[in-house]
PDB file of C-alpha atoms in Angstrom:
ATOM      1  CA  MET A   1      22.913 -34.846 -75.931  1.00  0.00           C
ATOM      2  CA  LYS A   2      19.534 -35.734 -74.484  1.00  0.00           C
ATOM      3  CA  ILE A   3      16.194 -35.843 -76.237  1.00  0.00           C
ATOM      4  CA  ARG A   4      13.334 -34.738 -73.997  1.00  0.00           C
ATOM      5  CA  ILE A   5       9.655 -35.104 -74.656  1.00  0.00           C
ATOM      6  CA  ASN A   6       7.213 -33.101 -72.588  1.00  0.00           C
ATOM      7  CA  PRO A   7       4.403 -35.356 -71.231  1.00  0.00           C
ATOM      8  CA  LEU A   8       1.811 -32.908 -72.547  1.00  0.00           C
ATOM      9  CA  THR A   9       3.214 -33.438 -76.033  1.00  0.00           C
ATOM     10  CA  VAL A  10       2.608 -37.165 -75.725  1.00  0.00           C
ATOM     11  CA  LEU A  11      -0.925 -36.485 -74.470  1.00  0.00           C
ATOM     12  CA  LEU A  12      -1.568 -34.113 -77.370  1.00  0.00           C
ATOM     13  CA  PHE A  13      -0.326 -36.715 -79.874  1.00  0.00           C
ATOM     14  CA  ALA A  14      -2.584 -39.328 -78.257  1.00  0.00           C
ATOM     15  CA  ILE A  15      -5.638 -37.064 -78.399  1.00  0.00           C
ATOM     16  CA  LEU A  16      -5.003 -36.147 -82.023  1.00  0.00           C
ATOM     17  CA  ALA A  17      -4.454 -39.804 -82.945  1.00  0.00           C
ATOM     18  CA  PHE A  18      -7.744 -40.693 -81.261  1.00  0.00           C
ATOM     19  CA  MET A  19      -9.494 -37.918 -83.187  1.00  0.00           C
ATOM     20  CA  GLY A  20      -7.842 -38.911 -86.481  1.00  0.00           C
ATOM     21  CA  ASN A  21      -6.037 -35.584 -86.967  1.00  0.00           C
ATOM     22  CA  ILE A  22      -2.439 -36.557 -86.310  1.00  0.00           C
ATOM     23  CA  ARG A  23      -0.877 -36.559 -89.808  1.00  0.00           C
ATOM     24  CA  LEU A  24      -0.389 -32.786 -90.104  1.00  0.00           C
ATOM     25  CA  TYR A  25       0.778 -32.538 -86.500  1.00  0.00           C
ATOM     26  CA  ILE A  26       3.476 -35.185 -87.030  1.00  0.00           C
ATOM     27  CA  LEU A  27       4.567 -33.471 -90.243  1.00  0.00           C
ATOM     28  CA  THR A  28       4.787 -30.130 -88.418  1.00  0.00           C
ATOM     29  CA  TYR A  29       6.942 -31.623 -85.651  1.00  0.00           C
ATOM     30  CA  PHE A  30       9.156 -33.342 -88.209  1.00  0.00           C
ATOM     31  CA  ILE A  31       9.772 -30.037 -90.012  1.00  0.00           C
ATOM     32  CA  MET A  32      10.444 -28.241 -86.713  1.00  0.00           C
ATOM     33  CA  ALA A  33      12.891 -31.019 -85.785  1.00  0.00           C
ATOM     34  CA  LEU A  34      14.720 -30.545 -89.125  1.00  0.00           C
ATOM     35  CA  HIS A  35      14.923 -26.821 -88.397  1.00  0.00           C
ATOM     36  CA  GLU A  36      16.489 -27.465 -84.976  1.00  0.00           C
ATOM     37  CA  PHE A  37      18.762 -30.167 -86.417  1.00  0.00           C
ATOM     38  CA  ALA A  38      20.162 -27.538 -88.809  1.00  0.00           C
ATOM     39  CA  HIS A  39      20.946 -25.341 -85.798  1.00  0.00           C
ATOM     40  CA  LEU A  40      22.581 -28.365 -84.143  1.00  0.00           C
ATOM     41  CA  VAL A  41      24.802 -29.058 -87.158  1.00  0.00           C
ATOM     42  CA  ALA A  42      25.812 -25.387 -87.325  1.00  0.00           C
ATOM     43  CA  ALA A  43      26.520 -25.366 -83.579  1.00  0.00           C
ATOM     44  CA  VAL A  44      28.765 -28.414 -83.821  1.00  0.00           C
ATOM     45  CA  CYS A  45      30.590 -26.921 -86.811  1.00  0.00           C
ATOM     46  CA  ILE A  46      31.469 -23.781 -84.831  1.00  0.00           C
ATOM     47  CA  GLY A  47      32.523 -25.747 -81.749  1.00  0.00           C
ATOM     48  CA  LEU A  48      29.406 -25.665 -79.567  1.00  0.00           C
ATOM     49  CA  LYS A  49      27.832 -28.618 -77.801  1.00  0.00           C
ATOM     50  CA  ALA A  50      24.151 -29.401 -77.455  1.00  0.00           C
ATOM     51  CA  GLU A  51      22.652 -30.060 -74.055  1.00  0.00           C
ATOM     52  CA  ASN A  52      19.249 -31.310 -75.238  1.00  0.00           C
ATOM     53  CA  ILE A  53      16.478 -31.147 -77.778  1.00  0.00           C
ATOM     54  CA  THR A  54      13.041 -30.801 -76.242  1.00  0.00           C
ATOM     55  CA  PHE A  55       9.733 -31.637 -77.886  1.00  0.00           C
ATOM     56  CA  SER A  56       7.088 -29.498 -76.187  1.00  0.00           C
ATOM     57  CA  PRO A  57       3.442 -28.832 -77.087  1.00  0.00           C
ATOM     58  CA  PHE A  58       4.617 -25.534 -78.575  1.00  0.00           C
ATOM     59  CA  GLY A  59       7.460 -26.813 -80.742  1.00  0.00           C
ATOM     60  CA  VAL A  60      10.959 -28.242 -80.782  1.00  0.00           C
ATOM     61  CA  HIS A  61      13.774 -26.433 -78.967  1.00  0.00           C
ATOM     62  CA  LEU A  62      17.542 -26.903 -79.015  1.00  0.00           C
ATOM     63  CA  ARG A  63      19.441 -25.938 -75.870  1.00  0.00           C
ATOM     64  CA  LEU A  64      23.181 -25.463 -76.169  1.00  0.00           C
ATOM     65  CA  ASP A  65      25.564 -26.454 -73.397  1.00  0.00           C
ATOM     66  CA  ASN A  66      28.122 -23.730 -74.058  1.00  0.00           C
ATOM     67  CA  LYS A  67      26.974 -20.455 -75.561  1.00  0.00           C
ATOM     68  CA  ILE A  68      30.225 -18.600 -76.091  1.00  0.00           C
ATOM     69  CA  ILE A  69      30.522 -17.825 -79.776  1.00  0.00           C
ATOM     70  CA  ASN A  70      33.746 -16.322 -81.037  1.00  0.00           C
ATOM     71  CA  SER A  71      32.580 -14.214 -83.953  1.00  0.00           C
ATOM     72  CA  LEU A  72      29.609 -12.395 -85.418  1.00  0.00           C
ATOM     73  CA  ALA A  73      29.851 -14.599 -88.513  1.00  0.00           C
ATOM     74  CA  ASP A  74      29.546 -17.753 -86.385  1.00  0.00           C
ATOM     75  CA  GLU A  75      26.443 -16.336 -84.671  1.00  0.00           C
ATOM     76  CA  ILE A  76      24.819 -15.502 -87.980  1.00  0.00           C
ATOM     77  CA  ILE A  77      25.604 -19.000 -89.267  1.00  0.00           C
ATOM     78  CA  LEU A  78      24.143 -20.544 -86.107  1.00  0.00           C
ATOM     79  CA  TYR A  79      20.898 -18.553 -86.133  1.00  0.00           C
ATOM     80  CA  SER A  80      20.318 -18.617 -89.895  1.00  0.00           C
ATOM     81  CA  ALA A  81      20.852 -22.370 -90.310  1.00  0.00           C
ATOM     82  CA  GLY A  82      17.286 -23.308 -89.304  1.00  0.00           C
ATOM     83  CA  PRO A  83      15.473 -20.801 -91.538  1.00  0.00           C
ATOM     84  CA  LEU A  84      17.768 -21.638 -94.465  1.00  0.00           C
ATOM     85  CA  VAL A  85      16.903 -25.320 -94.150  1.00  0.00           C
ATOM     86  CA  ASN A  86      13.209 -24.388 -94.150  1.00  0.00           C
ATOM     87  CA  ALA A  87      13.723 -22.313 -97.314  1.00  0.00           C
ATOM     88  CA  PHE A  88      15.524 -25.236 -98.973  1.00  0.00           C
ATOM     89  CA  PHE A  89      12.803 -27.741 -98.056  1.00  0.00           C
ATOM     90  CA  ALA A  90      10.071 -25.311 -99.149  1.00  0.00           C
ATOM     91  CA  LEU A  91      11.659 -25.083-102.593  1.00  0.00           C
ATOM     92  CA  ALA A  92      12.136 -28.856-102.767  1.00  0.00           C
ATOM     93  CA  ALA A  93       8.524 -29.440-101.690  1.00  0.00           C
ATOM     94  CA  LEU A  94       7.305 -26.976-104.313  1.00  0.00           C
ATOM     95  CA  ARG A  95       9.273 -28.865-106.973  1.00  0.00           C
ATOM     96  CA  PHE A  96       7.718 -32.197-105.963  1.00  0.00           C
ATOM     97  CA  GLY A  97       4.207 -30.864-105.354  1.00  0.00           C
ATOM     98  CA  TRP A  98       4.130 -31.536-101.613  1.00  0.00           C
ATOM     99  CA  VAL A  99       1.749 -28.738-100.693  1.00  0.00           C
ATOM    100  CA  ASP A 100       1.612 -29.287 -96.921  1.00  0.00           C
ATOM    101  CA  VAL A 101       5.399 -29.598 -96.646  1.00  0.00           C
ATOM    102  CA  PHE A 102       5.788 -26.428 -98.718  1.00  0.00           C
ATOM    103  CA  ARG A 103       3.312 -24.434 -96.620  1.00  0.00           C
ATOM    104  CA  LEU A 104       4.702 -25.548 -93.264  1.00  0.00           C
ATOM    105  CA  ASN A 105       8.272 -24.730 -94.282  1.00  0.00           C
ATOM    106  CA  VAL A 106       7.265 -21.309 -95.613  1.00  0.00           C
ATOM    107  CA  VAL A 107       5.395 -20.501 -92.389  1.00  0.00           C
ATOM    108  CA  LEU A 108       8.297 -21.638 -90.211  1.00  0.00           C
ATOM    109  CA  PHE A 109      10.762 -19.703 -92.382  1.00  0.00           C
ATOM    110  CA  ILE A 110       8.746 -16.478 -92.246  1.00  0.00           C
ATOM    111  CA  MET A 111       8.093 -16.753 -88.518  1.00  0.00           C
ATOM    112  CA  ASN A 112      11.749 -17.365 -87.732  1.00  0.00           C
ATOM    113  CA  ILE A 113      13.239 -14.572 -89.835  1.00  0.00           C
ATOM    114  CA  MET A 114      11.071 -11.934 -88.175  1.00  0.00           C
ATOM    115  CA  PRO A 115      13.264  -9.603 -86.094  1.00  0.00           C
ATOM    116  CA  VAL A 116      11.459 -10.526 -82.876  1.00  0.00           C
ATOM    117  CA  MET A 117      13.181 -12.046 -79.853  1.00  0.00           C
ATOM    118  CA  PRO A 118      13.760 -14.918 -79.204  1.00  0.00           C
ATOM    119  CA  LEU A 119      13.221 -16.017 -82.807  1.00  0.00           C
ATOM    120  CA  ASP A 120      16.210 -16.545 -85.106  1.00  0.00           C
ATOM    121  CA  GLY A 121      15.637 -13.244 -86.898  1.00  0.00           C
ATOM    122  CA  GLY A 122      15.510 -11.438 -83.568  1.00  0.00           C
ATOM    123  CA  MET A 123      18.777 -13.024 -82.493  1.00  0.00           C
ATOM    124  CA  ILE A 124      20.467 -12.058 -85.770  1.00  0.00           C
ATOM    125  CA  THR A 125      19.104  -8.513 -85.585  1.00  0.00           C
ATOM    126  CA  THR A 126      20.240  -8.157 -81.967  1.00  0.00           C
ATOM    127  CA  ARG A 127      23.739  -9.364 -82.781  1.00  0.00           C
ATOM    128  CA  LEU A 128      24.087  -7.122 -85.839  1.00  0.00           C
ATOM    129  CA  LEU A 129      22.833  -4.053 -83.974  1.00  0.00           C
ATOM    130  CA  SER A 130      25.038  -4.887 -80.967  1.00  0.00           C
ATOM    131  CA  TYR A 131      28.036  -5.180 -83.242  1.00  0.00           C
ATOM    132  CA  LYS A 132      27.363  -1.786 -84.836  1.00  0.00           C
ATOM    133  CA  LEU A 133      25.819   0.214 -81.955  1.00  0.00           C
ATOM    134  CA  GLY A 134      26.668  -1.632 -78.754  1.00  0.00           C
ATOM    135  CA  ARG A 135      24.539  -4.013 -76.716  1.00  0.00           C
ATOM    136  CA  LYS A 136      22.704  -1.359 -74.666  1.00  0.00           C
ATOM    137  CA  ARG A 137      21.593   0.693 -77.690  1.00  0.00           C
ATOM    138  CA  ALA A 138      20.593  -2.468 -79.585  1.00  0.00           C
ATOM    139  CA  LYS A 139      18.303  -3.510 -76.724  1.00  0.00           C
ATOM    140  CA  GLU A 140      16.767  -0.022 -76.620  1.00  0.00           C
ATOM    141  CA  ILE A 141      16.031  -0.110 -80.351  1.00  0.00           C
ATOM    142  CA  LEU A 142      14.550  -3.601 -80.247  1.00  0.00           C
ATOM    143  CA  ALA A 143      12.421  -2.717 -77.218  1.00  0.00           C
ATOM    144  CA  GLU A 144      10.719  -0.083 -79.380  1.00  0.00           C
ATOM    145  CA  TYR A 145       9.624  -2.782 -81.830  1.00  0.00           C
ATOM    146  CA  GLU A 146       8.880  -5.508 -79.298  1.00  0.00           C
ATOM    147  CA  VAL A 147       5.556  -7.275 -79.706  1.00  0.00           C
ATOM    148  CA  GLY A 148       3.132  -5.694 -77.259  1.00  0.00           C
ATOM    149  CA  SER A 149       5.280  -2.572 -76.818  1.00  0.00           C
ATOM    150  CA  GLU A 150       3.334   0.647 -76.452  1.00  0.00           C
ATOM    151  CA  GLY A 151       5.897   2.732 -78.322  1.00  0.00           C
ATOM    152  CA  LYS A 152       7.229   4.634 -75.284  1.00  0.00           C
TER     153      LYS A 152
END
């Protein structure tokens, strides 16, 4: 597995370090990396392989080499692993009084459980609807609730 860092990410880190505002940014990337690492662990446990982890100016992204998943349960495990880790770390941070860690984990958890593609919640919702209604009908339903949709 390769770790990739977008050059703009390095530039952004450098600018923020120069301006003295890098602490929260590093913490945010660390929490996003933990989120993706949870997906990686789940992927390995269900027999998938990671191609790379990319650090971009917009976040951290895991790309899988093989994407064939054998069961609905495995898909739910894969896509829920990241948000569950954020929930766990939010509770731990709350216990220890780490306000920034708590807030960042809560925000990442809430964002990722929203049923919007390509977020984790959107992937889970798509898979559950596809399982019950078929792939075509699931896409039609989700298109109705897509961000920016005009409600056809």
